[in-house]
Short mmCIF file of C-alpha atoms in Angstrom, two decimals:
data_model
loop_
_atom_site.label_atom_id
_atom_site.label_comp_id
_atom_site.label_asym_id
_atom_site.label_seq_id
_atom_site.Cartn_x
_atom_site.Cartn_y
_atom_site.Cartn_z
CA UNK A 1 -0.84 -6.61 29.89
CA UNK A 2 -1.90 -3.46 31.60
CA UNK A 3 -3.52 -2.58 34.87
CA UNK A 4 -7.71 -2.32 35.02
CA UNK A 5 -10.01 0.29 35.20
CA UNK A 6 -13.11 -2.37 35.29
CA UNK A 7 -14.61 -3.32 38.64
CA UNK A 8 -14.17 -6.70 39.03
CA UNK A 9 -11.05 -6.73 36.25
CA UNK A 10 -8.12 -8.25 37.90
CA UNK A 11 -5.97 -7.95 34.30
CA UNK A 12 -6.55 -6.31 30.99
CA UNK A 13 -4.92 -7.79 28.01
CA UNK A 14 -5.01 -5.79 25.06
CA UNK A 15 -4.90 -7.92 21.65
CA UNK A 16 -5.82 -5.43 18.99
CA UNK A 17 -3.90 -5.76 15.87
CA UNK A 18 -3.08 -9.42 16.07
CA UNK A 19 -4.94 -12.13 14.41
CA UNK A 20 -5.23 -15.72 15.06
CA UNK A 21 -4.24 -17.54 16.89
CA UNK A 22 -1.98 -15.09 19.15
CA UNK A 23 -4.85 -13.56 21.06
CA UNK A 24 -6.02 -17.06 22.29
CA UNK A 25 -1.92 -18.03 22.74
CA UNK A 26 -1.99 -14.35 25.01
CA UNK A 27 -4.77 -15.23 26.58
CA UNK A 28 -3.83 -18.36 27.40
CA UNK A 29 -0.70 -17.16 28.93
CA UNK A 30 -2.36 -14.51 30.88
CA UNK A 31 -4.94 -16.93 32.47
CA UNK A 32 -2.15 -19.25 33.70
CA UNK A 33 -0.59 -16.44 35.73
CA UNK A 34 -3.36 -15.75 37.36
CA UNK A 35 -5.52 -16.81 40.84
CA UNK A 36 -8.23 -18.56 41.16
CA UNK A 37 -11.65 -16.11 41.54
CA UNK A 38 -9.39 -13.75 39.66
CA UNK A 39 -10.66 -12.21 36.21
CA UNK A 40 -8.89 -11.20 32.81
CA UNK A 41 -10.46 -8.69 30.30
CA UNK A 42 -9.54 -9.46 26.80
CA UNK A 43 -9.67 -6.80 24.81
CA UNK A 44 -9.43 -7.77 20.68
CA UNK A 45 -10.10 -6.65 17.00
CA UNK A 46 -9.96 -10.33 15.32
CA UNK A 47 -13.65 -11.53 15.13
CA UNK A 48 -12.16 -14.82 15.83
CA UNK A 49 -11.82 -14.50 19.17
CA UNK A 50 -15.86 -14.66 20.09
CA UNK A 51 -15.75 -18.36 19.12
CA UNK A 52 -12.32 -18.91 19.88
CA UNK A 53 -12.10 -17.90 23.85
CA UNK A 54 -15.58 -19.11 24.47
CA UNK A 55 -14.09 -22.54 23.22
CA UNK A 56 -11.51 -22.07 25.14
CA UNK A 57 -13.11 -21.85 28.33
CA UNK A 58 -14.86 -24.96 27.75
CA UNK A 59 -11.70 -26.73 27.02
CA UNK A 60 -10.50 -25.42 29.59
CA UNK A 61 -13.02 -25.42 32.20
CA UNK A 62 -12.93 -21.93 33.12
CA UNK A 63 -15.61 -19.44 33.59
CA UNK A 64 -16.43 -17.27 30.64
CA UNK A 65 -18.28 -14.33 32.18
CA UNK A 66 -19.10 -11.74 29.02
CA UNK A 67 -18.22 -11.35 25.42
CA UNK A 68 -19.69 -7.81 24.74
CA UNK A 69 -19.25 -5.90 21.15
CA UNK A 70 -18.47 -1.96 20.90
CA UNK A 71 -17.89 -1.90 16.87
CA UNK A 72 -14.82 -3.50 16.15
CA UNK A 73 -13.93 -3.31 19.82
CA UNK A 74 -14.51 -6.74 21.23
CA UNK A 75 -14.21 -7.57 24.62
CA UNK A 76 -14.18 -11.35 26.81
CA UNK A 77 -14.09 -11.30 30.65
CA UNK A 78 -12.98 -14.26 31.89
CA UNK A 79 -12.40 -15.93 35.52
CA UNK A 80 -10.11 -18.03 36.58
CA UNK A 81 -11.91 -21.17 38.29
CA UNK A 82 -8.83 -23.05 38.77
CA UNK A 83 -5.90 -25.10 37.07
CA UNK A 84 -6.80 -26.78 33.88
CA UNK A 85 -7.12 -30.50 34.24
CA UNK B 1 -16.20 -37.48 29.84
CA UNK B 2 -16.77 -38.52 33.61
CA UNK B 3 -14.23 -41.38 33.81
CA UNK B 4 -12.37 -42.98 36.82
CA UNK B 5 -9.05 -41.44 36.39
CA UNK B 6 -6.20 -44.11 35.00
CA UNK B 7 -3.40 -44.14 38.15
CA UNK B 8 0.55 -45.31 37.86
CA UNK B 9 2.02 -47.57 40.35
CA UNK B 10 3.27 -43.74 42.55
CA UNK B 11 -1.12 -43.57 43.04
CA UNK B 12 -0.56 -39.98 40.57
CA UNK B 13 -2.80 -39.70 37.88
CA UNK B 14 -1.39 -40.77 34.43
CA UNK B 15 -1.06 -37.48 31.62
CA UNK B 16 -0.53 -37.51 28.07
CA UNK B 17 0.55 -34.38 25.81
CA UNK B 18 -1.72 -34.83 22.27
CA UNK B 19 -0.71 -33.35 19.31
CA UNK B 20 -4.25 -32.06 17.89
CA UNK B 21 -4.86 -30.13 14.92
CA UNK B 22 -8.45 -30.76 15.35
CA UNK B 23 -9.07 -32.87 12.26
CA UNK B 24 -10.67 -36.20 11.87
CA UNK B 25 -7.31 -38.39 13.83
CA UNK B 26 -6.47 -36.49 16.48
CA UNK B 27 -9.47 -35.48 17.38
CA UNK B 28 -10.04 -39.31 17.85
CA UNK B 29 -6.64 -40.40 19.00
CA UNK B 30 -7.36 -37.43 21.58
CA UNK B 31 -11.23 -39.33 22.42
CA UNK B 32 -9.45 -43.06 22.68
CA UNK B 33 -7.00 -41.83 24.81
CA UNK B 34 -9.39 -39.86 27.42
CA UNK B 35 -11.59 -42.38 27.54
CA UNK B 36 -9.40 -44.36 29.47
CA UNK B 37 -9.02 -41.61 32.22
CA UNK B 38 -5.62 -40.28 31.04
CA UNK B 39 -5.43 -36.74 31.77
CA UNK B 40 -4.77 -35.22 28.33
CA UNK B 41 -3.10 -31.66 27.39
CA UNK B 42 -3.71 -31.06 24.02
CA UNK B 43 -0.76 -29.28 21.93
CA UNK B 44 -1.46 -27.55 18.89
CA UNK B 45 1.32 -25.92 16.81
CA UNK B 46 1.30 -22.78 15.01
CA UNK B 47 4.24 -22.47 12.44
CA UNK B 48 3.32 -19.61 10.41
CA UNK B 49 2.33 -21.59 7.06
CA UNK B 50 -1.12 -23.09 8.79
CA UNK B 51 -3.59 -22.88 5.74
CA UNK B 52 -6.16 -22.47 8.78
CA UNK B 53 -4.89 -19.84 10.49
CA UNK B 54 -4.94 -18.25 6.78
CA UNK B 55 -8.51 -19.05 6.33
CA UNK B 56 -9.58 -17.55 9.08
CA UNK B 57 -7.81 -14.33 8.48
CA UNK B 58 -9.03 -13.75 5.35
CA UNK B 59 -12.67 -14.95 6.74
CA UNK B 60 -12.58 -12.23 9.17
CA UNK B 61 -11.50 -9.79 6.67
CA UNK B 62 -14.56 -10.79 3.93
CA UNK B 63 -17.76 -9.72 3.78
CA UNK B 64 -19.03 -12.64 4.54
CA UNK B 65 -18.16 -14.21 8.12
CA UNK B 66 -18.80 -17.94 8.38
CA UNK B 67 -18.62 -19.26 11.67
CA UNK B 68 -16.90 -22.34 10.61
CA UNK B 69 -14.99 -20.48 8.63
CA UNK B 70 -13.35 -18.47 11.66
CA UNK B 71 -13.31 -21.00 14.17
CA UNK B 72 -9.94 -22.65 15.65
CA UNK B 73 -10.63 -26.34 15.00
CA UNK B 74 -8.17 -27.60 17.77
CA UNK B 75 -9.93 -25.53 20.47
CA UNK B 76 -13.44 -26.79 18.83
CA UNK B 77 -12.46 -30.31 19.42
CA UNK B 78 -10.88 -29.52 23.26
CA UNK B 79 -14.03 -28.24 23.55
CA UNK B 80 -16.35 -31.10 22.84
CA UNK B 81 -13.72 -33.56 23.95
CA UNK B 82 -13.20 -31.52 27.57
CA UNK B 83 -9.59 -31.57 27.24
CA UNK B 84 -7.69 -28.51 27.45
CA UNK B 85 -5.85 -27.76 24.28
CA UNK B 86 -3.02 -24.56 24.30
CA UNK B 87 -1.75 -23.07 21.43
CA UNK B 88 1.88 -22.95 20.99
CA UNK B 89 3.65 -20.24 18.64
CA UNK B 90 6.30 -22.62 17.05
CA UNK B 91 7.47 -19.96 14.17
CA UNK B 92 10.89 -19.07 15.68
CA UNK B 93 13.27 -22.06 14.60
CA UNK B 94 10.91 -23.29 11.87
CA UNK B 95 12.65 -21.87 9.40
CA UNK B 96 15.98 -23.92 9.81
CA UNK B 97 13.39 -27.23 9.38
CA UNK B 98 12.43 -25.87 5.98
CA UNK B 99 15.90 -24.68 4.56
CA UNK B 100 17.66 -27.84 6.06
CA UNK B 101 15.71 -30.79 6.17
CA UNK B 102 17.44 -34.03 6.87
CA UNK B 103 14.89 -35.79 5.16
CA UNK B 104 14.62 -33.79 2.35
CA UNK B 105 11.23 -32.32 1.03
CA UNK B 106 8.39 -34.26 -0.47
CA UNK B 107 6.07 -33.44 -3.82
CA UNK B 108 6.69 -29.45 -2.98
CA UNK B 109 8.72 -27.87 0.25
CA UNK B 110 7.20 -29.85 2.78
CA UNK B 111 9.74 -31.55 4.68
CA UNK B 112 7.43 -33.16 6.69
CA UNK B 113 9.65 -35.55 8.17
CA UNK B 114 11.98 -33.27 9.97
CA UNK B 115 8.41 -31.15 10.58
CA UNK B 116 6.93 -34.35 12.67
CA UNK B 117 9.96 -34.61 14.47
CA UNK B 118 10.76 -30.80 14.81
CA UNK B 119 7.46 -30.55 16.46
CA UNK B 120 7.44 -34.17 18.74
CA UNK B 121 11.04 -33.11 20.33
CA UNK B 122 8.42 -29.46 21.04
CA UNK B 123 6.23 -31.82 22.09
CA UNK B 124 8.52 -33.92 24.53
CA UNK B 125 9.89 -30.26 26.17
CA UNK B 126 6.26 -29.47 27.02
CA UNK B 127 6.04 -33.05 28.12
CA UNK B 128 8.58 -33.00 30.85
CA UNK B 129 7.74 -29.13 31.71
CA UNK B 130 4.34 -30.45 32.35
CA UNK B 131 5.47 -33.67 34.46
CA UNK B 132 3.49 -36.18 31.73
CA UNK B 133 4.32 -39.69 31.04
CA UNK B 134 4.18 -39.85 27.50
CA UNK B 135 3.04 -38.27 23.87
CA UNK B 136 0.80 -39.31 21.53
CA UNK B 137 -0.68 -38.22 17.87
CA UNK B 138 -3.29 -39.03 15.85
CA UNK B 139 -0.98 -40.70 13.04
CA UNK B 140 -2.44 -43.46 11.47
CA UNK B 141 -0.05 -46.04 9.61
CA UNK B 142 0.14 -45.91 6.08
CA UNK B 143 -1.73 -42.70 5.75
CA UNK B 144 0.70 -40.17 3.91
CA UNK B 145 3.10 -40.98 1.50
CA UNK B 146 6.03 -38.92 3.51
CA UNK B 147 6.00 -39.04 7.05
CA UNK B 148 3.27 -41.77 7.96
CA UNK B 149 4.92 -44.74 6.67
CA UNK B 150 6.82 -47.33 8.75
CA UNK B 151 10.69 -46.34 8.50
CA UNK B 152 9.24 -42.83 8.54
CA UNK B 153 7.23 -43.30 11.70
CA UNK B 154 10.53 -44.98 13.13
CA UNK B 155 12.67 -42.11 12.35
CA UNK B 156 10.39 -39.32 13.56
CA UNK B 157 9.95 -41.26 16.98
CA UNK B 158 14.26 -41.84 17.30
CA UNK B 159 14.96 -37.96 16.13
CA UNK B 160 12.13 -36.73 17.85
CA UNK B 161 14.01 -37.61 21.60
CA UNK B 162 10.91 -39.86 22.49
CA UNK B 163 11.60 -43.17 21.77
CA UNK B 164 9.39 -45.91 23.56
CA UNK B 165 7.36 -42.49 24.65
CA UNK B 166 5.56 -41.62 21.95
CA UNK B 167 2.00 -43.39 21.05
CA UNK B 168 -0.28 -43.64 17.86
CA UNK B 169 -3.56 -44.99 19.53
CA UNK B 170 -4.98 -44.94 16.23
CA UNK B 171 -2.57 -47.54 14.79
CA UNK B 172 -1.15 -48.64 17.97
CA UNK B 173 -1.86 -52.10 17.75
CA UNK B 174 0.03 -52.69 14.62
CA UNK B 175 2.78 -51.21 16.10
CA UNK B 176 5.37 -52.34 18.98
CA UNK B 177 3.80 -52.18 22.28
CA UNK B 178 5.36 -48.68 23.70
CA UNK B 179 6.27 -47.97 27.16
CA UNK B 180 3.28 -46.74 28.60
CA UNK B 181 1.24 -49.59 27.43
CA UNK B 182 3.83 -52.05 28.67
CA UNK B 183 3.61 -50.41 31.87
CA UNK B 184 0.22 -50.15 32.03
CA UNK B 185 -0.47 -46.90 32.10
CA UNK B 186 -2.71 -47.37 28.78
CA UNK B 187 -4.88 -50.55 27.73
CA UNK B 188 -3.45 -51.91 24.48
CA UNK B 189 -6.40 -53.46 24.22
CA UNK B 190 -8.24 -50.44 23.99
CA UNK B 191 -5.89 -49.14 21.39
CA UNK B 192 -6.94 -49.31 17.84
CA UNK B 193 -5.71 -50.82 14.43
CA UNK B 194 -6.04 -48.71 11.48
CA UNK B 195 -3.66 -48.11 8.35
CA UNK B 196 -4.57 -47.05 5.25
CA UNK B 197 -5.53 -43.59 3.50
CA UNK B 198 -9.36 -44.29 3.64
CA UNK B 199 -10.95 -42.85 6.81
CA UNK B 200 -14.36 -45.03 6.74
CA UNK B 201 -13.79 -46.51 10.00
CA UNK B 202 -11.88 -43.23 11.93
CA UNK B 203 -15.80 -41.71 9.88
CA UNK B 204 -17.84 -44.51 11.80
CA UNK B 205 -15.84 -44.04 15.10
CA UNK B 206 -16.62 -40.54 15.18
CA UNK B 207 -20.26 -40.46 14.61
CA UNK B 208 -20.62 -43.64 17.36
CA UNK B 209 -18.92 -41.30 19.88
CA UNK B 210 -21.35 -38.16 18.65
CA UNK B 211 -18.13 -36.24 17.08
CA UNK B 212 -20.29 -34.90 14.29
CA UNK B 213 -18.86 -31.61 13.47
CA UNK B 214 -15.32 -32.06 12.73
CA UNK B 215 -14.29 -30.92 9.13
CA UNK B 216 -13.27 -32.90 5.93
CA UNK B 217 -9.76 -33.77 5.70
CA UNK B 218 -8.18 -31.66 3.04
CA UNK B 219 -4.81 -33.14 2.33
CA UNK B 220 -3.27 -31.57 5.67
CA UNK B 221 -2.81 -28.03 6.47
CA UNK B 222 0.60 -26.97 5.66
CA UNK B 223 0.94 -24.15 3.13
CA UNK B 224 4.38 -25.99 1.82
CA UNK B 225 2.56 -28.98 -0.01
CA UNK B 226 1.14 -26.35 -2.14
CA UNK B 227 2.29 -26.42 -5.49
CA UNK B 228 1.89 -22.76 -5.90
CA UNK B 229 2.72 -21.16 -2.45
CA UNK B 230 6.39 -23.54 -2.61
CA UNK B 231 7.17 -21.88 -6.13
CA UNK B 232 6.65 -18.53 -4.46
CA UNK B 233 8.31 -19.83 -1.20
CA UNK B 234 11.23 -20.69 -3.29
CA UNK B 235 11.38 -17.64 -5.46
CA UNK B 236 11.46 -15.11 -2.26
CA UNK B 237 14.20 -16.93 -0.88
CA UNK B 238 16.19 -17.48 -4.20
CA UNK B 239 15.84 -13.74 -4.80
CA UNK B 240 16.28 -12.46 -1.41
CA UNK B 241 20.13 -10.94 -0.91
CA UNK B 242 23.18 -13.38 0.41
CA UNK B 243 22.39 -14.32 4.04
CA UNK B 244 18.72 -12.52 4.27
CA UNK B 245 16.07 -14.95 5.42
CA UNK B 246 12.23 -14.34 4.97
CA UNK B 247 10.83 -12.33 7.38
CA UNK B 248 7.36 -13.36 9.09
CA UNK B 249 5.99 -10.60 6.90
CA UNK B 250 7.09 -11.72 3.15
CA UNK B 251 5.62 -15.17 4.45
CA UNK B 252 2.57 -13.78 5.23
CA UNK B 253 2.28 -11.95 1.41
CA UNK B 254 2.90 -15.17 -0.18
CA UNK B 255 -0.60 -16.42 0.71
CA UNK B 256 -2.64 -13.66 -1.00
CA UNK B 257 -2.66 -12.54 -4.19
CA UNK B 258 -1.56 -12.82 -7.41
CA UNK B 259 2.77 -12.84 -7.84
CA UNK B 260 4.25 -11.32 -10.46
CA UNK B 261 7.80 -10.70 -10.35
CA UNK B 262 8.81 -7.96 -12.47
CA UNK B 263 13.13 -7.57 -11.51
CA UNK B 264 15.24 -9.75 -9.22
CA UNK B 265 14.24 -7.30 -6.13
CA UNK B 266 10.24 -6.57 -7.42
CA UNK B 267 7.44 -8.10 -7.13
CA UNK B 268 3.51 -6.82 -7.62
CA UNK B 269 1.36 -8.98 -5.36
CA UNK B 270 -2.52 -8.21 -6.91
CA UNK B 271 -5.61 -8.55 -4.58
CA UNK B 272 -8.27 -11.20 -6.03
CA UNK B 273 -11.07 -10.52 -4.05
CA UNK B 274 -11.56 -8.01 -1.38
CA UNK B 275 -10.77 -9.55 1.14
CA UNK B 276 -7.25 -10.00 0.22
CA UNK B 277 -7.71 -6.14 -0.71
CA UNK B 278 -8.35 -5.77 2.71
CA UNK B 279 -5.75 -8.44 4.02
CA UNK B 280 -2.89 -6.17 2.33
CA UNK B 281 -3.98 -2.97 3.42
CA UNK B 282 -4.21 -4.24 6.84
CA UNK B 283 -0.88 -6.19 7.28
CA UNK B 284 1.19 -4.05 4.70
CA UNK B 285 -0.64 -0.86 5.45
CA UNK B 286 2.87 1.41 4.67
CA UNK B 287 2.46 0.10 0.46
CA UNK B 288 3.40 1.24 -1.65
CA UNK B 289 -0.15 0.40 -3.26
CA UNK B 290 -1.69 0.71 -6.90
CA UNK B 291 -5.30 1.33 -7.54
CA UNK B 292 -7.39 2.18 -10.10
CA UNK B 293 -9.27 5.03 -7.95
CA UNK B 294 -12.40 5.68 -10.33
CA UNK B 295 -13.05 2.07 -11.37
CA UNK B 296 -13.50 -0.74 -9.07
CA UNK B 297 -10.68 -3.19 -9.00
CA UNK B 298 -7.89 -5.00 -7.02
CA UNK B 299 -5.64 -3.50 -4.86
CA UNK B 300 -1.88 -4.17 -5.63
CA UNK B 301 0.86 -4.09 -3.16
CA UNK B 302 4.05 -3.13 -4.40
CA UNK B 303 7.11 -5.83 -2.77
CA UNK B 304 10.64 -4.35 -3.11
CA UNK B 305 12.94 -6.09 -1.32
CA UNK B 306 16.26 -5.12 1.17
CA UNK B 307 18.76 -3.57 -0.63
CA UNK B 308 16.49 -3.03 -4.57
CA UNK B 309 16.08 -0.19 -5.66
CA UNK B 310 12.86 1.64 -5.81
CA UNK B 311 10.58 1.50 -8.56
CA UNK B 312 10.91 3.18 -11.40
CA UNK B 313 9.11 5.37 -13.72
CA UNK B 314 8.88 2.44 -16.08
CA UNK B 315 8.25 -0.12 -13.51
CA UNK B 316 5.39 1.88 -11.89
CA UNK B 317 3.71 2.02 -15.36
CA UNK B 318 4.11 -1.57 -16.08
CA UNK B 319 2.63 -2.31 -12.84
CA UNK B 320 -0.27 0.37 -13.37
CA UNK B 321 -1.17 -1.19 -16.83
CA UNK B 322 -0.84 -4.63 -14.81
CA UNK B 323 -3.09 -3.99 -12.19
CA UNK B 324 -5.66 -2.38 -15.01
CA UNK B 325 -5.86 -5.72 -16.60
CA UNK B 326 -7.89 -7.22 -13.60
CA UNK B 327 -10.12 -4.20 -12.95
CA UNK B 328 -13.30 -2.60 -14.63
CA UNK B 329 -11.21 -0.37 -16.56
CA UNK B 330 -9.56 -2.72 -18.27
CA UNK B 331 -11.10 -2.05 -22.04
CA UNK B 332 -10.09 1.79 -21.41
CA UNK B 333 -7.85 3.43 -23.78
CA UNK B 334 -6.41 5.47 -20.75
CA UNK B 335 -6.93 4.10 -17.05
CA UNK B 336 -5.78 6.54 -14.17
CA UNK B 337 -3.77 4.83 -11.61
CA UNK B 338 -2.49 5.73 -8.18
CA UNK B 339 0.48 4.69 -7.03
CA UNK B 340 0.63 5.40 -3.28
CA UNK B 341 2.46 5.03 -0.26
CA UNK B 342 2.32 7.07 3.51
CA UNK B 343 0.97 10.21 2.11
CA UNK B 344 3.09 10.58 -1.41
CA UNK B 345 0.76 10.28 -3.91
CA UNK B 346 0.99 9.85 -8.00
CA UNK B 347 -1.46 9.55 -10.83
CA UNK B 348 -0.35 7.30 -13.54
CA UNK B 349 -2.22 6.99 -17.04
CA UNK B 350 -1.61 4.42 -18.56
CA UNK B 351 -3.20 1.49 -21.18
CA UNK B 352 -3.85 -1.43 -19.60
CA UNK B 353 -2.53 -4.93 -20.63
CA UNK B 354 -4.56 -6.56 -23.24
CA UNK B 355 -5.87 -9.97 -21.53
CA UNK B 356 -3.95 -11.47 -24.69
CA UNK B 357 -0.86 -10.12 -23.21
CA UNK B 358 1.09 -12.64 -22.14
CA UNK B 359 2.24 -12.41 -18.61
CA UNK B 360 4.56 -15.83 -18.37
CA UNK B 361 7.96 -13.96 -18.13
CA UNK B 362 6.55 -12.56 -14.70
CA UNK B 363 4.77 -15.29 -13.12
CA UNK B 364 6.18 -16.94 -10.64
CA UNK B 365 8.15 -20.49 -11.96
CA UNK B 366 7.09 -23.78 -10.55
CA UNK B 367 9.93 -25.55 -11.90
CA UNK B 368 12.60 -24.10 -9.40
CA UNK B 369 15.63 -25.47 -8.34
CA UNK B 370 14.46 -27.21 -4.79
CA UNK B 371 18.35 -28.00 -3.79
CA UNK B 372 19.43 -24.30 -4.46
CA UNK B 373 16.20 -23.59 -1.86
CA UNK B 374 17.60 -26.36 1.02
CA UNK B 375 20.84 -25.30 1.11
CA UNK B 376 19.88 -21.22 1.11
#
């Protein structure tokens, strides 16, 4: 996990090159350490991530904020609403 | 779900751990249990031979992406259910279930036995790192021949370190009433009765509760209760040197492909569709690779392992005029193939193999020895 250069980016977590389901088991991790109001960019190269963290979030009940595509560059911004039930 | 929350005698909320793959049972086991206002964390383990996790893979890597295709089924149902489900990387250690099972294995390497209770005693750490009360699955009684039969059920509950904790709401009330039930921390009465292998009623339970999109069992998910990927299982590890173990790499290659072993240390692993073309350039991307480069074709991927020599001259060829057989070129009284790997390069010219050819002596044996595997 690496600092930000994103406003609003509290963490970046860079997942390129691995497939499911470690970028959701990252992310996962990476959300847990963080604050509440606090955001993590997810940064990934497995497709399966745009229905996988959106899903995730729901389960979860925590704010999915963006999923935005730059060619195989996909990124998820996430914030932390609180503690999962 | 918006349900007053189900309380122990200490006024704290009660919490279950749910094993959910996101299938048909525990996707309902996971619903029954909710509904009574039991917080639920929902666990779902990744081992490394999840036919899923495969599935998706190779649906990313095709041309064709299919949403359902690429989905995560247990985050899917923690989605519509509301319940949190994590992911939990339970590779490291799996091994040892696999090579030693207690229990043995049943029709091919699954030892799914020692794999149910492997994963519950998981199950149970998260349990107690988490402060819950208890565990529960979506096993139904009577179900699968291995692992969901009585004495089974019994043994994976004692080895698994959760006795009197762990609860099948599905089949629950054919069972002995467990600890949280006889504390009250869960309605028996709300608990459900169903054995058998037909799923009619878990089908009419889901569609009452609106669960319309979960996918058609398909004989579980495990890799190892394939007849084909075991034989291939079992010949990596019966040729691998004294004391090597497969790597999370070699159990990755047996997925794809066709498997032809040539020696004791090589194999030629041949791409069926491009996707798995794609799937071995991108895991394997240092080869060494054959391909036909002026005819379309599959992509081999050349397998040596620890300690074998390299390919030779002979054993290039062979594998040139093996992977010609399955490409466009294959009527050609000379095919060029390249044999590849980093930035060394070589054109072989070869005939390919007649389709008449017979190819037994390297295809992988389903008839191995399974008690030379368990003991490796």
């Amino acid at each position: 996990m690496s600092a930000p250069d994103r406003p609003g980016v509290t963490r970046r977590l860079d997942t390129r090159g691995s497939y499911c389901p470690r970028p959701v088991i990252d992310t996962d991790k990476a959300m847990r350490e963080l604050a509440a109001g606090e955001v993590l960019e997810v940064l990934a190269d497995d497709i399966g991530v745009k229905l996988d963290l959106p899903a995730w979030c729901r389960a979860h009940r925590q704010r999915l904020l963006a999923v935005e595509e730059e060619g195989r560059l996909i990124r998820v911004l996430i914030m932390k609403v609180g503690d999962s039930p | 779900m918006s349900l007053a929350s189900r309380l122990k005698e200490d006024g704290s909320r009660v919490k279950a751990i749910g094993l959910i793959s996101g299938g048909l049972d525990s996707t309902l086991a996971a619903r029954v249990i909710a509904e009574q206002g039991i917080a639920v964390l929902g666990i779902n383990f990744s081992t490394g031979f999840c036919r899923s996790d495969h599935h998706r893979a190779m649906g990313a890597l095709g041309k064709r992406q299919d949403p359902r295709r690429l989905r995560n089924e247990a985050l899917r149902a923690g989605a519509d259910l509301e319940v949190p489900v994590r992911i939990v990387d339970l590779a490291e250690g799996y091994l040892d279930v696999i090579l030693r099972p207690r229990h043995g294995y049943g029709a091919n390497l699954n030892p799914c036995v020692d794999c149910r209770a492997y994963m519950l005693r998981a199950a149970r750490a998260i349990m107690l790192e988490e402060g819950a009360d208890f565990v529960f699955t979506g096993e139904v009684l009577g179900q699968r021949p291995m692992s969901q039969h009585l004495q089974a059920m019994q043994t994976i509950e004692r080895e698994s370190g959760l006795a009197g904790f762990l609860l099948r709401p599905l089949s629950a009330r054919l069972l002995a009433p467990t600890e949280p039930e006889k504390r009250g921390w869960v309605d028996r009465e709300k608990l459900l009765r169903i054995q058998g292998r037909t799923r009619r009623l878990q089908y009419q339970l889901a569609a009452a509760a609106g669960l319309d999109d979960i996918p058609n069992p398909a004989g579980g998910c495990c890799y190892l209760t394939d007849i084909v990927y075991a034989a291939r299982f079992a010949d990596l590890v019966l040729h691998l040197p004294a004391g090597a173990r497969p790597t999370e790499r070699d159990i990755l290659l047996l997925k794809v492909g066709r498997h032809f072993r040539l020696t004791p240390g090589l194999k030629l692993v041949v791409g069926r569709e491009e996707a798995e073309n794609n799937f071995l350039k991108h895991f394997f991307p240092e080869g060494p690779f054959l391909e036909a480069p002026f005819v379309s074709g599959p992509l081999g991927f050349v397998h040596v392992l620890p300690g074998a020599p390299t390919p030779t001259r002979a054993e290039r060829e062979l594998m040139a005029a093996l992977i010609g057989r399955y490409g466009k070129g294959r009527s050609a009284e000379l095919l060029e193939v390249e044999y590849r790997q980093g930035e060394a390069s070589e054109m072989l010219r070869v005939k390919p193999l007649p389709e008449s050819a017979p190819l037994d002596a390297y295809r992988i044996k389903t008839d191995y020895d399974r008690q030379a595997v368990r003991w490796r």
